[in-house]
């Protein structure tokens, strides 16, 4: 089968012919129908954080149709529409038992530590396969696997409550979900911060208050009373600093994006005086994915505005979409459609 692989960090992905996966035991082989192109993939292609072993097929936002199952698989049969929880754990450790696979010491994420979805097929254990409710398109299910699920988890970790104010820094695939999910969680107002006018307009369409990050977003948010929860979806120490500085008393700044930068925190000035909290959040849980699929099926989570473009599984098109993410282009989410 064809698979789009990272061969050398810093270089474009390359199309390779690889062996078709053959399921044994509890494994499920899925014909990939949709694979979202995430900012993390652009980071992996650049070489930070390091992924492997190389060559590696990227892609961790994956949905499709079951092609074949191993003899121990009970819940799925060929032609079922499914999506993939990207953290594949050992299934036996204390974290896997609690379905917190992101902390499994032997865990491997698809498209990061094991083959991902930029390919005609993907193989994962049955416990990572989730049925797609009837009304939800595969392209939407795919982007929920990272963008929406990670946003939901971040809002939970930030403990967004009824009547609170949320600031979402970075209006990409995650941001567009985070805005909607913040309102679903009961937020009274949501600030959406970005440098791109097209993205600010898209956020405003969802009811968010657009804040142009080319100006002084911190001053603008503080002038409105500050926020209870600020989420950095950009992955930048500068943006995380802005999150912390935008908080109202007892506010929570949540770090989500990937970055190698560091930042200084004043124990008194940043934390004690306002009882501020700095919270890290990693990935999401399979239970959150099931919740999101339900919200999408009910029409409460609108991903039409998130999935703005589809491209074929081809070297040039996918590398160009990754380049667009590196340069903070206008497109919110591109999905490889097959
Ligand atoms: Zn992602
Ligand atoms: Zn485990």
XYZ file of C-alpha atoms and ligand atoms in Angstrom:
340
model
C 0.000 0.000 0.000
C 0.989 3.658 -0.313
C 2.148 5.487 2.805
C 3.415 9.043 3.208
C 6.457 8.825 5.454
C 8.933 10.929 7.378
C 12.331 9.664 6.223
C 14.615 12.500 7.365
C 13.566 15.235 9.834
C 13.660 18.654 8.204
C 12.875 17.189 4.762
C 9.500 16.820 2.985
C 7.493 13.635 3.590
C 7.958 10.970 0.887
C 5.503 8.510 -0.628
C 6.648 4.927 -0.122
C 5.246 1.517 -0.948
C 4.967 -0.516 2.297
C 3.562 -3.948 3.179
C -0.213 -4.240 3.657
C -0.994 -4.754 7.373
C -2.366 -8.205 8.256
C -4.397 -8.328 11.495
C -3.676 -10.942 14.166
C -5.180 -11.344 17.675
C -7.098 -8.204 18.674
C -5.915 -6.067 15.746
C -8.168 -4.157 13.363
C -7.123 -3.013 9.871
C -8.910 0.131 8.709
C -9.153 1.557 5.186
C -8.321 5.199 5.900
C -10.968 7.556 4.477
C -9.893 10.746 6.247
C -6.686 11.854 7.990
C -6.375 15.331 9.485
C -3.186 17.337 9.031
C -2.263 18.707 12.462
C 0.300 21.322 13.524
C 2.017 18.559 15.503
C 2.730 16.783 12.206
C 4.533 19.910 11.019
C 6.596 19.842 14.233
C 7.379 16.130 13.781
C 8.500 16.784 10.195
C 10.849 19.528 11.483
C 12.352 17.129 14.032
C 10.920 18.446 17.329
C 9.736 16.558 19.190
C 11.614 13.580 17.761
C 9.477 10.749 16.457
C 10.362 7.292 15.229
C 11.574 4.748 14.449
C 12.092 6.231 10.978
C 10.882 5.881 8.323
C 7.525 6.574 9.955
C 4.060 7.089 8.463
C 2.655 10.274 10.065
C -1.026 11.028 10.779
C -2.880 10.788 14.109
C -6.357 12.137 13.205
C -7.755 9.070 11.498
C -11.164 7.754 10.482
C -12.275 5.185 7.941
C -13.908 1.836 7.372
C -12.923 -1.525 8.890
C -11.226 -3.682 6.239
C -10.268 -6.800 8.237
C -10.126 -7.957 11.869
C -8.028 -10.430 13.861
C -9.593 -13.587 15.356
C -10.014 -12.069 18.859
C -11.904 -8.952 17.696
C -15.510 -9.056 18.910
C -17.020 -5.592 18.482
C -16.159 -4.724 14.850
C -16.672 -6.299 11.449
C -15.608 -5.203 7.945
C -17.384 -2.095 6.564
C -18.030 -0.577 10.037
C -17.365 3.185 10.045
C -14.782 3.875 12.740
C -12.246 6.341 14.084
C -9.039 5.810 16.041
C -8.002 6.839 19.561
C -4.385 7.693 18.749
C -2.666 6.612 21.991
C -1.971 2.908 21.790
C -1.095 1.644 25.276
C 0.080 -1.738 26.540
C -3.451 -2.419 27.827
C -2.171 -3.848 31.127
C -0.490 -1.124 33.227
C -2.287 1.006 35.848
C -2.641 3.937 33.411
C -4.086 1.779 30.634
C -6.526 0.256 33.118
C -7.699 3.786 33.951
C -7.793 4.582 30.196
C -5.045 7.190 30.581
C -2.963 5.716 27.766
C -1.012 8.970 27.321
C 0.954 8.018 30.465
C 1.520 4.337 29.580
C 5.297 3.735 29.839
C 5.087 1.438 26.798
C 2.576 3.633 24.955
C 3.045 4.456 21.281
C 1.039 7.137 19.523
C 0.033 6.466 15.919
C 1.913 8.732 13.516
C 4.497 9.360 16.240
C 5.811 6.063 17.622
C 4.001 3.629 15.309
C 2.581 3.882 11.777
C -0.124 6.541 11.389
C -2.931 7.398 9.011
C -1.209 9.119 6.072
C -1.598 5.795 4.294
C -4.185 3.669 2.560
C -4.602 1.522 5.687
C -3.774 1.583 9.385
C -3.722 -1.235 11.960
C -4.487 -0.689 15.669
C -5.736 -2.821 18.598
C -9.507 -3.130 19.027
C -9.441 -1.037 22.216
C -8.338 1.961 20.104
C -11.214 1.657 17.616
C -14.428 3.668 18.154
C -17.627 3.424 16.085
C -18.714 6.648 14.316
C -22.374 7.547 14.951
C -24.400 7.512 11.705
C -24.705 11.216 10.964
C -21.089 12.222 11.531
C -18.931 12.521 8.352
C -15.566 10.706 8.424
C -13.700 13.999 7.867
C -15.297 15.409 11.023
C -14.644 12.234 13.025
C -10.986 12.389 11.954
C -10.330 15.918 13.224
C -12.137 15.142 16.461
C -9.405 12.565 17.225
C -6.886 15.298 17.999
C -8.187 18.851 17.618
C -11.538 18.558 19.359
C -10.553 15.891 21.887
C -7.411 17.695 23.011
C -9.393 20.949 23.333
C -12.065 19.257 25.448
C -9.427 17.722 27.707
C -7.678 21.102 28.081
C -10.945 22.839 29.027
C -11.627 20.093 31.593
C -8.134 20.443 33.049
C -8.728 24.210 33.200
C -12.024 23.483 35.027
C -14.100 25.856 32.894
C -17.304 26.539 34.821
C -20.670 28.157 34.184
C -20.526 31.915 33.679
C -16.751 32.022 33.317
C -14.640 33.849 30.759
C -12.268 31.831 28.577
C -9.481 33.089 26.319
C -8.433 30.787 23.476
C -5.004 31.722 22.088
C -4.628 30.301 18.564
C -7.628 29.795 16.295
C -6.667 26.670 14.357
C -8.269 23.241 14.379
C -8.045 23.076 18.167
C -9.142 26.657 18.713
C -12.323 26.381 16.637
C -13.338 23.346 18.693
C -12.218 24.944 21.965
C -14.468 27.972 21.393
C -17.546 25.810 20.841
C -16.721 23.425 23.684
C -16.121 26.335 26.092
C -19.657 27.586 25.396
C -21.025 24.037 25.794
C -19.214 23.899 29.179
C -21.121 27.031 30.208
C -18.650 29.840 29.529
C -20.365 33.239 29.401
C -17.825 34.740 27.014
C -14.891 33.496 24.986
C -12.044 35.633 23.666
C -10.380 34.264 20.528
C -6.829 35.520 19.990
C -4.996 35.162 16.679
C -2.837 37.115 14.236
C -4.942 36.224 11.169
C -8.067 38.230 10.315
C -9.697 35.279 8.511
C -9.361 33.141 11.642
C -10.663 35.937 13.892
C -13.690 36.249 11.580
C -14.310 32.482 11.790
C -14.075 32.660 15.593
C -16.495 35.612 15.693
C -18.979 33.536 13.653
C -18.971 31.072 16.548
C -19.818 33.833 19.028
C -16.293 34.515 20.308
C -14.917 38.021 20.863
C -12.033 38.403 18.388
C -8.756 39.805 19.754
C -6.046 40.717 17.243
C -2.727 39.391 18.568
C -0.870 41.890 16.362
C -2.002 44.482 18.932
C -1.841 44.034 22.724
C -4.124 41.053 23.497
C -3.285 41.058 27.216
C -4.299 44.711 27.654
C -7.498 44.099 25.701
C -8.509 41.070 27.813
C -7.547 42.758 31.120
C -9.541 45.854 30.155
C -12.575 43.568 29.947
C -11.884 42.165 33.437
C -9.407 39.384 32.591
C -10.250 35.739 31.999
C -10.811 32.768 34.285
C -9.189 30.281 31.925
C -6.591 31.029 29.218
C -5.467 28.277 26.872
C -2.272 28.334 24.800
C -2.964 26.318 21.670
C -0.068 27.897 19.770
C 2.779 26.258 21.667
C 4.969 29.241 22.471
C 6.477 30.582 25.683
C 5.486 34.082 24.553
C 1.856 33.040 24.178
C 1.896 31.119 27.481
C 3.208 34.309 29.125
C 0.259 36.203 27.601
C -2.120 33.543 28.939
C -0.751 33.970 32.468
C -0.832 37.772 32.220
C -4.469 37.765 30.987
C -5.870 35.988 34.045
C -8.364 37.414 36.499
C -7.828 36.468 40.188
C -7.956 32.661 40.664
C -7.444 32.169 36.934
C -5.966 29.087 35.261
C -3.448 29.193 32.386
C -3.393 25.940 30.430
C -0.450 24.855 28.215
C -1.401 22.636 25.279
C 0.841 23.434 22.293
C 4.253 21.896 21.626
C 7.329 24.039 22.155
C 10.963 23.668 23.245
C 10.969 27.223 24.674
C 11.135 27.883 28.407
C 9.664 30.713 30.458
C 10.332 32.265 33.870
C 7.561 32.312 36.467
C 7.648 34.622 39.494
C 6.313 32.554 42.419
C 4.845 35.646 44.090
C 4.114 37.986 41.200
C 2.682 35.348 38.865
C 1.148 32.788 41.214
C 0.679 33.870 44.843
C -0.766 37.346 44.397
C -3.659 36.302 42.171
C -3.844 32.634 43.226
C -3.149 31.779 39.589
C -2.600 28.241 38.398
C -0.423 26.992 35.551
C -1.679 23.684 34.195
C -0.201 21.279 31.668
C -2.478 19.113 29.581
C -1.575 16.202 27.337
C -3.801 14.576 24.749
C -7.204 13.286 25.898
C -9.078 10.139 26.903
C -11.119 7.663 24.892
C -14.171 8.622 26.978
C -13.825 12.229 25.812
C -13.768 11.042 22.184
C -17.035 9.174 22.685
C -18.588 12.310 24.252
C -17.450 14.439 21.301
C -18.864 12.043 18.718
C -22.172 12.346 20.585
C -22.002 16.162 20.517
C -21.277 16.099 16.768
C -24.083 13.626 16.103
C -26.480 15.921 18.008
C -25.328 18.911 15.942
C -23.939 20.744 18.982
C -20.341 20.637 17.737
C -20.046 22.117 14.242
C -16.955 20.928 12.393
C -17.981 22.228 8.958
C -16.151 25.447 9.773
C -13.088 23.537 10.976
C -12.546 21.195 8.026
C -11.987 23.818 5.349
C -10.089 21.889 2.731
C -9.427 18.331 1.604
C -6.373 17.113 -0.308
C -5.507 13.728 -1.834
C -2.921 11.360 -0.324
C -0.096 12.830 -2.384
C 3.376 14.067 -1.461
C 3.156 17.590 -2.839
C -0.335 18.395 -1.533
C 0.317 17.135 2.006
C 3.748 18.776 2.290
C 2.201 22.055 1.094
C -0.504 21.791 3.776
C 2.215 21.205 6.401
C 4.144 24.231 5.059
C 0.970 26.273 5.475
C 0.778 25.272 9.159
C 4.445 26.191 9.701
C 3.780 29.659 8.250
C 0.509 30.144 10.189
C -1.599 30.260 7.002
C -5.312 31.002 6.810
C -6.632 27.432 6.539
C -8.052 26.126 9.799
C -7.853 22.399 9.069
C -6.880 20.403 5.992
C -7.889 16.752 5.811
C -6.484 14.077 3.500
C -9.554 12.472 1.919
C -9.442 9.046 0.296
Zn -2.711 16.630 16.541
Zn -0.058 0.678 29.559
